[in-house]
Structure formats: structure tokens, C-alpha cells
Short mmCIF file of C-alpha atoms in Angstrom, two decimals:
data_model
loop_
_atom_site.label_atom_id
_atom_site.label_comp_id
_atom_site.label_asym_id
_atom_site.label_seq_id
_atom_site.Cartn_x
_atom_site.Cartn_y
_atom_site.Cartn_z
CA MET I 422 -10.09 15.42 -19.90
CA GLN I 423 -10.81 11.97 -19.72
CA THR I 424 -11.45 10.01 -16.40
CA ALA I 425 -9.56 6.72 -15.60
CA ASP I 426 -11.69 3.73 -14.88
CA ALA I 427 -11.56 1.70 -11.91
CA ALA I 428 -9.17 -0.83 -13.19
CA GLU I 429 -6.55 2.35 -13.82
CA TRP I 430 -7.33 3.94 -10.27
CA GLN I 431 -6.48 0.31 -8.83
CA ALA I 432 -3.30 -0.02 -10.84
CA LYS I 433 -2.20 3.53 -9.66
CA ALA I 434 -2.93 2.64 -5.88
CA LYS I 435 -1.02 -0.60 -6.13
CA GLY I 436 1.80 1.13 -7.95
CA LEU I 437 1.85 3.91 -5.29
CA LEU I 438 1.99 1.52 -2.29
CA LYS I 439 4.60 -0.88 -3.92
CA ALA I 440 6.70 2.03 -4.84
CA GLU I 441 6.66 3.36 -1.16
CA LEU I 442 7.27 -0.06 0.34
CA LYS I 443 10.27 -0.60 -2.18
CA ARG I 444 11.40 2.95 -1.30
CA ARG I 445 11.79 1.81 2.21
CA ASN I 446 13.05 -1.76 1.45
CA VAL I 447 9.99 -3.14 3.29
CA THR I 448 8.92 -6.67 2.63
CA TYR I 449 5.28 -7.92 3.07
CA ALA I 450 6.82 -9.96 6.18
CA GLY I 451 8.46 -6.91 7.35
CA LEU I 452 5.12 -4.88 6.97
CA VAL I 453 3.29 -7.34 8.77
CA GLU I 454 5.51 -6.69 11.69
CA LYS I 455 5.23 -3.01 11.22
CA LEU I 456 1.68 -3.22 11.09
CA ALA I 457 1.31 -5.36 14.31
CA ALA I 458 3.52 -2.58 16.01
CA ILE I 459 0.86 -0.08 15.52
CA GLY I 460 -1.92 -2.40 16.46
CA VAL I 461 -3.13 -3.58 12.93
CA GLN I 462 -3.24 -7.48 12.78
CA GLU I 463 -2.79 -8.59 9.14
CA THR I 464 -1.35 -11.76 7.77
CA GLU I 465 1.02 -11.67 4.78
CA PRO I 466 -1.07 -13.51 2.34
CA ASN I 467 -3.89 -11.04 3.14
CA ILE I 468 -1.38 -8.20 2.29
CA ARG I 469 -0.21 -9.66 -0.76
CA ASN I 470 -3.79 -10.02 -2.23
CA LYS I 471 -4.73 -6.60 -1.27
CA ILE I 472 -1.98 -5.02 -2.82
CA ALA I 473 -2.04 -7.12 -5.85
CA ARG I 474 -5.65 -6.38 -6.69
CA GLY I 475 -5.20 -2.72 -5.68
CA GLY I 476 -8.57 -2.55 -4.19
CA PHE I 477 -7.84 -1.97 -0.72
CA THR I 478 -9.48 0.79 1.62
CA ALA I 479 -8.11 4.16 2.36
CA VAL I 480 -7.83 3.16 5.90
CA PHE I 481 -5.57 0.20 4.98
CA LEU I 482 -3.33 2.80 2.64
CA LEU I 483 -2.97 5.00 5.81
CA GLN I 484 -2.18 2.27 8.18
CA VAL I 485 0.53 1.11 5.80
CA MET I 486 1.90 4.55 5.08
CA ALA I 487 2.02 5.09 9.17
CA ALA I 488 3.51 1.68 9.88
CA ILE I 489 6.38 2.40 7.19
CA GLY I 490 6.86 6.08 8.41
CA ALA I 491 5.84 7.73 5.20
CA LYS I 492 5.23 11.57 5.91
CA LYS I 493 4.38 12.04 2.19
CA ILE I 494 2.60 10.32 -0.54
CA ARG I 495 3.93 11.14 -4.22
CA LEU I 496 0.90 11.15 -6.62
CA HIS I 497 2.01 11.11 -10.12
#
């Protein structure tokens, strides 16, 4: 079995996060508010850049999932 390179993993992370936001109809502006409600200060441009490059930390992923109320993550 061939492993994916870093760019492929980043694309998967980006797609996963964008899909979860879309599923819940959460915009980046809305995400800023939801993150602030759990004590995480981010700006909309910073969020946009993190998600666009797909190179965010696991901590950021977990913070977003908690903020949007995701209980499960679909890994396809």
C-alpha cells in the first residue's frame, strides 16, 4: 500500500474541515464567534489561511470540532 505525501494529507485535512463546516452551514465569520465562545481567539483571515493550506494543528482541528458541536469525524 502506498502512503500519501504531506500535500495529500493536508488536502484531506482541509477537505474534512471544510465539509464539517459546510454540513453545519458555518461560515468563517461564524466560526470566529463560535471559537470565541469556547475561549479561542482567532481572526477570520487567520482561519481562512489555516484551512486553505490544510496545515493546521490537531489542537485547532479539535477546537473547531468542539466549537461547531461535532461529535464524530468522518474519515473517508
